[in-house]
Short mmCIF file of C-alpha atoms in Angstrom, two decimals:
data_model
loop_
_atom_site.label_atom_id
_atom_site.label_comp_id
_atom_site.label_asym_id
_atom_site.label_seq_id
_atom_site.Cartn_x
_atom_site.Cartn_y
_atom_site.Cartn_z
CA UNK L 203 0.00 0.00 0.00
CA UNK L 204 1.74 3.42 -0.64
CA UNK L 205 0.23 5.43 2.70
CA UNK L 206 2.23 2.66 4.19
CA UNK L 207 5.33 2.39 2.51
CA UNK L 208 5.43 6.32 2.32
CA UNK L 209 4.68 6.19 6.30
CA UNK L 210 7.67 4.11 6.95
CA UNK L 211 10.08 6.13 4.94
CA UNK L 212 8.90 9.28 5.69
CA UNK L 213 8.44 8.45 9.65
CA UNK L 214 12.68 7.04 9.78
CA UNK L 215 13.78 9.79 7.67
CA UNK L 216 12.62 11.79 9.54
CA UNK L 217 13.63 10.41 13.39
CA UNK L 218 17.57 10.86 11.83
CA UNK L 219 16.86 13.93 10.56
CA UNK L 220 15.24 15.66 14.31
CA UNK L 221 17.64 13.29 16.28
CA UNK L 222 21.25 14.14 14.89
CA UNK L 223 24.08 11.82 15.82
CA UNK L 224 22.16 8.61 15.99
CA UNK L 225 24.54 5.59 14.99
CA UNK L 226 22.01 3.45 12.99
CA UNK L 227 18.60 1.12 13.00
CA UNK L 228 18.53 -2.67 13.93
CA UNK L 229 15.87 -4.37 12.01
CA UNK L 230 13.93 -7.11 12.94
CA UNK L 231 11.31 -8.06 10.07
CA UNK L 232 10.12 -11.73 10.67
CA UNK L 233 9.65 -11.89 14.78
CA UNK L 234 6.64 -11.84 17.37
CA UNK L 235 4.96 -9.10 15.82
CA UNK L 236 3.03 -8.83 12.34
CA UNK L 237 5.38 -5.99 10.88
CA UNK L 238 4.73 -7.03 7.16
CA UNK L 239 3.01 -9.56 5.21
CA UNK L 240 5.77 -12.01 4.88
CA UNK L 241 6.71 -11.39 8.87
CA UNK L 242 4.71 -14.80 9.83
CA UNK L 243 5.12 -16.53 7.08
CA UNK L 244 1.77 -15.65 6.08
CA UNK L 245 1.28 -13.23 2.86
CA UNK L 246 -0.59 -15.71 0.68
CA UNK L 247 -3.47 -14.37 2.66
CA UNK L 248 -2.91 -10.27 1.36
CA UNK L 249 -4.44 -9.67 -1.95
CA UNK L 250 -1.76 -7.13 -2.54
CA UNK L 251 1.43 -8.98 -1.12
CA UNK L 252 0.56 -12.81 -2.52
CA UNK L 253 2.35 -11.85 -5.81
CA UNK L 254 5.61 -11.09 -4.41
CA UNK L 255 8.18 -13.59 -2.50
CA UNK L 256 8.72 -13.54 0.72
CA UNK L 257 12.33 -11.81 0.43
CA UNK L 258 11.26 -9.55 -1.81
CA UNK L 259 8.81 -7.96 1.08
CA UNK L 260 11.19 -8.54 3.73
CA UNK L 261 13.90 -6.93 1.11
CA UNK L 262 12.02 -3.95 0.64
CA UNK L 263 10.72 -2.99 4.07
CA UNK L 264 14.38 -2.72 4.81
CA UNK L 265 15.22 -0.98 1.96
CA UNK L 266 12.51 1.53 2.41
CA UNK L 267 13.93 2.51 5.94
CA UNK L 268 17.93 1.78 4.64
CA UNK L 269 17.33 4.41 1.76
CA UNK L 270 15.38 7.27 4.02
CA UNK L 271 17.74 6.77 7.26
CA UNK L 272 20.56 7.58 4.53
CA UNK L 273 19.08 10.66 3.24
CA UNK L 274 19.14 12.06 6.53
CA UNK L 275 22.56 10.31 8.23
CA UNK L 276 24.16 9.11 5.41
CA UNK L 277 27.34 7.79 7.62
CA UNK L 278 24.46 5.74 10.15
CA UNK L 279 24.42 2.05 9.72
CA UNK L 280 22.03 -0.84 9.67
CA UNK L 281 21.84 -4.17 11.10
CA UNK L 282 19.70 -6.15 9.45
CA UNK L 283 19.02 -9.41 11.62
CA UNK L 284 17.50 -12.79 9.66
CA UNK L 285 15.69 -14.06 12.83
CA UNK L 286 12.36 -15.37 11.90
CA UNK L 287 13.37 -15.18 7.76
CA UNK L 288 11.36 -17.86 5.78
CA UNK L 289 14.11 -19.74 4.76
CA UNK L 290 13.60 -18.74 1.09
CA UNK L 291 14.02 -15.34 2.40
CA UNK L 292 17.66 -14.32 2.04
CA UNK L 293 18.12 -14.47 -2.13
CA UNK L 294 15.74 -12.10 -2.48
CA UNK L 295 16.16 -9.57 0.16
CA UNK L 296 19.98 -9.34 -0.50
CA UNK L 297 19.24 -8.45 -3.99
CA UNK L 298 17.28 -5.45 -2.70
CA UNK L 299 18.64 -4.22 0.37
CA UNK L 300 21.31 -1.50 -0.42
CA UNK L 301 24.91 -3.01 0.68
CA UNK L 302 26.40 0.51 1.94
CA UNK L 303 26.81 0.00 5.92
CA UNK L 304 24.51 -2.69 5.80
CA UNK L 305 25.67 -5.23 8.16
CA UNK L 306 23.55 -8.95 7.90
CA UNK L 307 23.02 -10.49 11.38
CA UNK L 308 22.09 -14.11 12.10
CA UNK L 309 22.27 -16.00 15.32
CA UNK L 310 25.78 -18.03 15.11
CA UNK L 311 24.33 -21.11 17.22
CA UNK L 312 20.85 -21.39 15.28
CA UNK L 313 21.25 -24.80 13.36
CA UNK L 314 23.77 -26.01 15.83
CA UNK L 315 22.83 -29.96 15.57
CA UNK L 316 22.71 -31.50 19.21
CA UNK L 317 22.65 -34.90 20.58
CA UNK L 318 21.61 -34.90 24.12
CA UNK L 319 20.34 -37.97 26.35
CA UNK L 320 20.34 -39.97 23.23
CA UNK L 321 17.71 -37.40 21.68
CA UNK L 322 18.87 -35.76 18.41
CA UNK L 323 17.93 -32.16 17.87
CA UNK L 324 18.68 -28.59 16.45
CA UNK L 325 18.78 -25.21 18.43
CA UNK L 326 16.34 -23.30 17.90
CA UNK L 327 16.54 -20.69 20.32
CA UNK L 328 19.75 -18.97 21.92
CA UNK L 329 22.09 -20.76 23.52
CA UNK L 330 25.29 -21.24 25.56
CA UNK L 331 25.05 -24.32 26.12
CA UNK L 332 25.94 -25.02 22.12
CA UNK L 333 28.29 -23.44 20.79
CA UNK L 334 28.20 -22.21 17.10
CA UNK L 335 28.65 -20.96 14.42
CA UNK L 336 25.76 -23.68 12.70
CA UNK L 337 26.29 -24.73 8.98
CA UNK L 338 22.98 -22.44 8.72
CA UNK L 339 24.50 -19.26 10.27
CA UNK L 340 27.85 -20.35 7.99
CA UNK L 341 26.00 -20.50 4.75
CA UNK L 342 23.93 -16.99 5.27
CA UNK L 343 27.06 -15.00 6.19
CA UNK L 344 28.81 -16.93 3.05
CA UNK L 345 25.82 -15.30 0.89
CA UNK L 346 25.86 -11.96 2.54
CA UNK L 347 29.33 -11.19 1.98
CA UNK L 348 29.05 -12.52 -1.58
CA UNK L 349 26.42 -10.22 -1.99
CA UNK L 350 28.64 -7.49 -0.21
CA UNK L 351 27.44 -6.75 2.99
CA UNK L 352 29.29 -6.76 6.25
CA UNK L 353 28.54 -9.35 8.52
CA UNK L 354 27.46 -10.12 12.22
CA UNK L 355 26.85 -12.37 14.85
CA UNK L 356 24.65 -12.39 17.61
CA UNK L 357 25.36 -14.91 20.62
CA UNK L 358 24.89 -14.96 23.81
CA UNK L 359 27.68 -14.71 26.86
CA UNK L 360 25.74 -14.24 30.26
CA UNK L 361 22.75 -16.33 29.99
CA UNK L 362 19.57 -17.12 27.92
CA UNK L 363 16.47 -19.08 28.40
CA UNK L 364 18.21 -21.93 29.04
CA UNK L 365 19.02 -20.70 32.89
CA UNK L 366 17.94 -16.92 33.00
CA UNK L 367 17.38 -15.34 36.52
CA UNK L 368 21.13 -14.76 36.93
CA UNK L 369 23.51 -12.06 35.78
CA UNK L 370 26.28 -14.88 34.13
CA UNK L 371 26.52 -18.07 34.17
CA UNK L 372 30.10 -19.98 35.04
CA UNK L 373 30.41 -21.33 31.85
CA UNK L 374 33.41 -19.98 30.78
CA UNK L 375 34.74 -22.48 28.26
CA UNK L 376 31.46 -22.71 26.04
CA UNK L 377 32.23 -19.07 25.77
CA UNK L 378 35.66 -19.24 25.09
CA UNK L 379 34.93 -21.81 22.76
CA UNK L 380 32.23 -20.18 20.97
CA UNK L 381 34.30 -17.06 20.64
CA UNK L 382 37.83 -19.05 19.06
CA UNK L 383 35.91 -20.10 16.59
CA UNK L 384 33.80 -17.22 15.28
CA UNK L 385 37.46 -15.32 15.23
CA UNK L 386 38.08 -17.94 12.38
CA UNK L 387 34.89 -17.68 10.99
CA UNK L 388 36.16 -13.88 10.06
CA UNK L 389 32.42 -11.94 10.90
CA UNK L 390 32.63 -8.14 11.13
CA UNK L 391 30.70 -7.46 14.32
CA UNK L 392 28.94 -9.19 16.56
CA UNK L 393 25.91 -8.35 19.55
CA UNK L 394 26.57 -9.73 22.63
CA UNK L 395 23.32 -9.92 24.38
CA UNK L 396 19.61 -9.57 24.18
CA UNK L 397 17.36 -8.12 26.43
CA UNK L 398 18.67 -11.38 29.17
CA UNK L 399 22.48 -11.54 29.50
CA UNK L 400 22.91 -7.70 29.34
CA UNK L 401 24.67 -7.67 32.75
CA UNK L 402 28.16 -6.15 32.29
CA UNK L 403 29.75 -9.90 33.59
CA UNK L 404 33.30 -11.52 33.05
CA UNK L 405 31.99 -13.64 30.46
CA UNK L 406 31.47 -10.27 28.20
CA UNK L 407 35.42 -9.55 28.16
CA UNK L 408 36.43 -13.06 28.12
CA UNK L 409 34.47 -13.22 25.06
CA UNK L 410 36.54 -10.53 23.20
CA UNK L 411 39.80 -12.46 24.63
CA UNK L 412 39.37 -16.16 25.02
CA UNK L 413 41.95 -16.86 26.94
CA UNK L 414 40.95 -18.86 29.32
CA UNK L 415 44.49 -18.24 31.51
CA UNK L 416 44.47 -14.88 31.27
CA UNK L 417 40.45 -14.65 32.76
CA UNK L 418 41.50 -16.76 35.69
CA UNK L 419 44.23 -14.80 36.70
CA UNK L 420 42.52 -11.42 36.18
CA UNK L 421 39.55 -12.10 37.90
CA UNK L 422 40.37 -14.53 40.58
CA UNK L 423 44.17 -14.07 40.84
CA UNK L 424 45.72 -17.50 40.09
CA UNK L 425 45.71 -20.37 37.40
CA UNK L 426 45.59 -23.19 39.49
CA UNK L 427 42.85 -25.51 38.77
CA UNK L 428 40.59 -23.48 37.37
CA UNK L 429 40.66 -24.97 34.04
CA UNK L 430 39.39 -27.96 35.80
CA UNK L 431 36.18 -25.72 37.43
CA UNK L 432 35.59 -24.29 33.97
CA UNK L 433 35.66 -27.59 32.61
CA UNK L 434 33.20 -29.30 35.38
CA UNK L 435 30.48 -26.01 35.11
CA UNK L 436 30.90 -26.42 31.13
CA UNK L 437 30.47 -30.41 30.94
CA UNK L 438 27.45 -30.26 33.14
CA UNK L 439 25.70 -27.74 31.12
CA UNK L 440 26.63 -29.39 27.34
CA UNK L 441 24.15 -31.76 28.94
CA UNK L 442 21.52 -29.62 28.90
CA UNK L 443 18.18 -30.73 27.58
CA UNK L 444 17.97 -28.25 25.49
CA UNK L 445 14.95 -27.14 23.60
CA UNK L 446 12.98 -24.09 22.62
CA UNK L 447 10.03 -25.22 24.94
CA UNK L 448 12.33 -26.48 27.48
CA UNK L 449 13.98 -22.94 27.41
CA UNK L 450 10.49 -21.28 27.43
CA UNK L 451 8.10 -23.43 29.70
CA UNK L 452 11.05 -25.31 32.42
CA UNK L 453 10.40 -24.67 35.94
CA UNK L 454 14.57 -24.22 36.19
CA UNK L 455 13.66 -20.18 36.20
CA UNK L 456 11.65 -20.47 39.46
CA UNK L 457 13.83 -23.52 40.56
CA UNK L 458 13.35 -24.07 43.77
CA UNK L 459 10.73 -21.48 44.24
CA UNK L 460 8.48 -22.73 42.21
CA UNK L 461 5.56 -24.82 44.54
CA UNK L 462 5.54 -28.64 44.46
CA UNK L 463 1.80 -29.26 43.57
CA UNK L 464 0.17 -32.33 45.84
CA UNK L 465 -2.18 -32.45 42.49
CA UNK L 466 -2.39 -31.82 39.21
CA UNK L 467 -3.30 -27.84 38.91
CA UNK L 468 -4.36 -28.54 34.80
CA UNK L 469 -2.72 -24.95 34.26
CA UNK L 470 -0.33 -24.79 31.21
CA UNK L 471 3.05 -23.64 31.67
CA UNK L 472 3.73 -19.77 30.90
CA UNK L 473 6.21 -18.51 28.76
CA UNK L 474 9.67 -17.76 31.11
CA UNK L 475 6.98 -17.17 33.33
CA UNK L 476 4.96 -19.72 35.63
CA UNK L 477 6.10 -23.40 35.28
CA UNK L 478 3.15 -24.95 37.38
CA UNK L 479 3.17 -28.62 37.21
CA UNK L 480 3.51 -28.90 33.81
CA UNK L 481 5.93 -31.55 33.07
CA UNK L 482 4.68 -32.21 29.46
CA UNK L 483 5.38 -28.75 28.36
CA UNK L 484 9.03 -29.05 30.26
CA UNK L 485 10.07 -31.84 28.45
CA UNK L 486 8.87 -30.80 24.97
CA UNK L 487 10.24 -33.67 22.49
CA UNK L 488 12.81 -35.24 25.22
CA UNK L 489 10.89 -38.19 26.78
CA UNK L 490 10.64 -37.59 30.61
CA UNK L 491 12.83 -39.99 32.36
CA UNK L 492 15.58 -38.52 29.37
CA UNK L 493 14.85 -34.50 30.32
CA UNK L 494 15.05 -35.43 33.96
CA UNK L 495 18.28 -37.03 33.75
CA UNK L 496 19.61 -34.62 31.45
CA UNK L 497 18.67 -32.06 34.04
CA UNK L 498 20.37 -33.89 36.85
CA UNK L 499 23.38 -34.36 34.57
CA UNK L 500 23.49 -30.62 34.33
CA UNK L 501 23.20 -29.87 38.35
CA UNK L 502 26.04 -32.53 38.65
CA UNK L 503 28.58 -30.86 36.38
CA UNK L 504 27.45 -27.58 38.30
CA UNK L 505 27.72 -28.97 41.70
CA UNK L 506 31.51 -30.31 40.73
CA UNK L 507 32.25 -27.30 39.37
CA UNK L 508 31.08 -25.56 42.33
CA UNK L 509 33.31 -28.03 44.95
CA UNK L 510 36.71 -27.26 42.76
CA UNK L 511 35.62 -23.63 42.34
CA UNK L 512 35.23 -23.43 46.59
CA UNK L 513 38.44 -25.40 47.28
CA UNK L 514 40.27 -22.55 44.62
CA UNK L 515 39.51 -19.45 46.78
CA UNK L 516 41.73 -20.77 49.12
CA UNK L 517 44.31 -20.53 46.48
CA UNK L 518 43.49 -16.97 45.55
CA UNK L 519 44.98 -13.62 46.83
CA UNK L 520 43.52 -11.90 49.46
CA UNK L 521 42.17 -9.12 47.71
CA UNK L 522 40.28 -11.52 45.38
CA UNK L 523 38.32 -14.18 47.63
CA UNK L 524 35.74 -11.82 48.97
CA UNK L 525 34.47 -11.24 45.22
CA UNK L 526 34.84 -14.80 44.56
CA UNK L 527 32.66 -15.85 47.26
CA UNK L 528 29.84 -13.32 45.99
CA UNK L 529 30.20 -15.37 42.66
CA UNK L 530 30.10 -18.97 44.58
CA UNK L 531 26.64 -17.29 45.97
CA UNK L 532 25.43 -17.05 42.34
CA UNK L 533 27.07 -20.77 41.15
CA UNK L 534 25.52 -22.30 43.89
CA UNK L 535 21.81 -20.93 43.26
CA UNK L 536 22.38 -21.68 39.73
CA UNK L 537 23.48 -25.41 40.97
CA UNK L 538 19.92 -25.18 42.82
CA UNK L 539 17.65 -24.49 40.00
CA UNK L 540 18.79 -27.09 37.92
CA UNK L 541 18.83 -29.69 40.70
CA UNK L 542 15.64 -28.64 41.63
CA UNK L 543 14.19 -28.68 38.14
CA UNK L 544 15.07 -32.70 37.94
CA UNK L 545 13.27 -33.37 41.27
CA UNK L 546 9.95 -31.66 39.85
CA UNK L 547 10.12 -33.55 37.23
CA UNK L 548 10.42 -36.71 39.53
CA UNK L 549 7.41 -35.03 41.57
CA UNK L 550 5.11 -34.84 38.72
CA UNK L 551 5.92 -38.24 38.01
CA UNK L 552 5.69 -39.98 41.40
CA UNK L 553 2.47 -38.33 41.98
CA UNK L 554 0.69 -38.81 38.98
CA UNK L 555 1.26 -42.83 39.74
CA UNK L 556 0.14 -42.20 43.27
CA UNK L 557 3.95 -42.95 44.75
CA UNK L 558 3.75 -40.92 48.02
CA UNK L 559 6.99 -42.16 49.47
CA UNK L 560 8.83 -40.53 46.54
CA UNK L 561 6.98 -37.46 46.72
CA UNK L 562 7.84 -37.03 50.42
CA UNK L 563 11.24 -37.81 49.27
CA UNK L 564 11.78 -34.85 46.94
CA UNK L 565 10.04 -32.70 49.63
CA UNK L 566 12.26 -33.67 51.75
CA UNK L 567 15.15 -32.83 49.12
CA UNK L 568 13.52 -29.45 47.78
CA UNK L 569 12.91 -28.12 51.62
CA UNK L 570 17.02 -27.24 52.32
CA UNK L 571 17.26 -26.35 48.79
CA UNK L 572 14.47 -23.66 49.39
CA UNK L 573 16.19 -22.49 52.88
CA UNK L 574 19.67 -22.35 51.09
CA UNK L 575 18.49 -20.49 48.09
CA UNK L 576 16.03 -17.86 50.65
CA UNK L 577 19.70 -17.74 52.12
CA UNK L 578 21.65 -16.85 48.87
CA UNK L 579 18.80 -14.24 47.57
CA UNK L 580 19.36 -12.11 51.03
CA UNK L 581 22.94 -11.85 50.40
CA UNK L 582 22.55 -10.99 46.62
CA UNK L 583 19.87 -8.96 44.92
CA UNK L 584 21.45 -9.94 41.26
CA UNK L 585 20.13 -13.70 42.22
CA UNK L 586 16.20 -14.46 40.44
CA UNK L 587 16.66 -11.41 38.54
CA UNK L 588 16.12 -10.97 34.93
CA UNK L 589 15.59 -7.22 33.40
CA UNK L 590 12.62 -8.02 30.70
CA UNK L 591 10.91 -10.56 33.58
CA UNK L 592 12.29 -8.38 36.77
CA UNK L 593 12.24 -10.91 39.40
CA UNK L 594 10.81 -14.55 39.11
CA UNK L 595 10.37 -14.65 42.68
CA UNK L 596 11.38 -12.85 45.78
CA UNK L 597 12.36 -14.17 49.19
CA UNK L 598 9.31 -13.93 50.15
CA UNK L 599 8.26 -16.98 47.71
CA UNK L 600 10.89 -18.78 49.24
CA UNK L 601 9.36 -18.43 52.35
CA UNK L 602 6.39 -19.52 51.30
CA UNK L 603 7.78 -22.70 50.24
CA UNK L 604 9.39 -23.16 52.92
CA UNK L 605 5.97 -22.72 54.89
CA UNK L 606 4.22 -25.07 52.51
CA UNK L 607 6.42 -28.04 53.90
CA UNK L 608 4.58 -28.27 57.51
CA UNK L 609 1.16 -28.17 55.88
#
């Protein structure tokens, strides 16, 4: 429609021209929200869009706002970001989107295949526990630059969905990893974080100098078995269960805050939001004996890693242990959450086959996890924090929990 096409232009143009200075617009034209016609996959349904492919929309809604941001800024830049794309998308757009300080930006571990618990799979969301780039990420920046555009990546160093109510996560050598080899992969740029992970943590500069040596002894002051902690916290979480839904609908966000249910609420799982009781929705395609062990397998590696990281402060300078045991704080919660996460699942289970012996036995396994975690939270506000979510829960829900045990 042209009122629309002229709104867009006109309405970008002329944001650059009023706000002088601004560095650029990040595009995001196939996401959560219907921005055009091909954004859901969906334009067969517009009597106007039908005849075009789906790059060629995506193509020129960015050109529209490349070409009027240029005519007021011409030195600003664009990052164009393929999340959502149809995957006939990228042919198309790149023969329409103008190439001056056009960067194209695609998730490096999207594709990445998996294997976990005997369960093959893709990622599909963000994630540290994978590290890319994927063959898909690898073949869109191969096209991009062909086409000449710059190129980006967008990982993640703190956290994602996977584990998100804490400001980093100890898993130093997926990021180190992930890092080495997107320096060989040769990208222009990258983005570091989305609206989770945004905390200004270690892993940010150890992701701009992998040197897993060199972090140790700048943060924590010696050498000394710390490739062995970075290696336990990493192992535990390349078990991961991963999955969208897993990421989305897991009760390892609320961990041990999260209620144990005596029977079945019948309420769905919420989006990084509520878990309930909802076991099915945890699991997503892992079967549940697999995402429970999977999740245990995780809490392991992040218990061991927590043990070697403990015995180390004794091996660090003076000046350095009382930061390090703020960190242990947040290892140890995130230890928590996953642990817990496994025995919910072993809940759900015992009581939907009436076992009440096992279900007192997780109680009685959850109730010190929920007095150790009320414990941690006191000490450190960062701990059930996320800034899009705010807080999953509060001390106060710990409390609660606790309470719920001598009902």
């Amino acid at each position: 429609a042209p009122e629309t096409r002229r709104w867009l232009a006109e309405s970008v143009e002329r944001v650059f021209r009023e706000v002088p200075g601004l560095g650029g617009i990040f595009t995001i034209t196939a996401s959560e929200n219907l921005t055009n016609c091909a954004s859901h996959w969906e334009k067969n349904r517009c009597p106007r869009c039908k005849a075009f492919t789906n790059g060629e929309i995506i193509g020129d809604v960015n050109r529209l706002m490349i070409d009027a941001m240029h005519r007021a800024a011409p030195e600003a830049e664009a990052v164009v970001y393929n999340w959502g794309w149809p995957p006939d998308t990228a042919k198309d757009a790149f023969a329409i989107i103008p190439t001056n300080r056009v960067s194209m930006l695609a998730v490096s571990e999207r594709g990445v295949p998996i294997m976990r618990g005997g369960v093959a799979n893709k990622v599909n969301e963000y994630s540290v526990s994978s590290p890319g780039p994927s063959p898909e990420a690898r073949t869109f920046w191969t096209a991009a630059r062909a086409a000449g555009f710059r190129t980006a990546a967008k990982v993640q160093s703190g956290v994602t969905w996977e584990l998100s109510p804490f400001p980093y996560l100890p898993v130093a050598e997926l990021v180190a990893e992930h890092a080495r080899n997107l320096a060989a992969e040769k990208v222009d740029g990258f983005v570091l974080s989305w609206s989770l992970g945004s905390y200004p943590a270690p892993n940010l500069k150890l992701f701009s100098d992998p040197d897993l040596q060199r972090f140790s002894r700048e943060n924590y002051g010696t050498t000394e078995g710390m490739d062995a902690v970075w290696k336990a916290f990493a192992d535990g979480f390349r078990e991961y269960p991963f999955d969208i839904s897993c990421a989305y609908f897991g009760p390892q966000h609320m961990g041990p805050a999260n209620p144990l249910y005596a029977k079945p609420t019948g309420w769905e799982a919420t989006m990084v939001g509520m878990p309930y009781d909802d076991l099915k929705k945890w699991r997503s395609l892992y079967p549940e004996d697999v995402w429970i062990a999977q999740m245990d397998k995780a809490a392991k590696g992040f218990a061991r890693g927590c043990e070697l990281f403990a015995a180390a402060i004794g091996r660090m300078p003076e000046a350095k242990r009382a930061e390090a045991r703020r960190e242990f704080g947040l290892f140890r919660a995130a230890t928590l959450h996953l642990a817990s996460a496994a025995d919910q699942g072993r809940f759900v289970q015992a009581r939907n086959r009436g076992d009440a012996e096992e279900m007192r036995a997780v109680a009685a396994r959850e109730l010190p996890r929920a007095k150790e975690l009320l414990k941690l939270v006191r000490a450190d506000s960062r701990i059930g924090y996320e800034c899009s979510n705010s807080y999953f829960y509060t001390p106060q829900d710990l409390r609660e929990k606790v309470l719920a045990f001598r009902v």
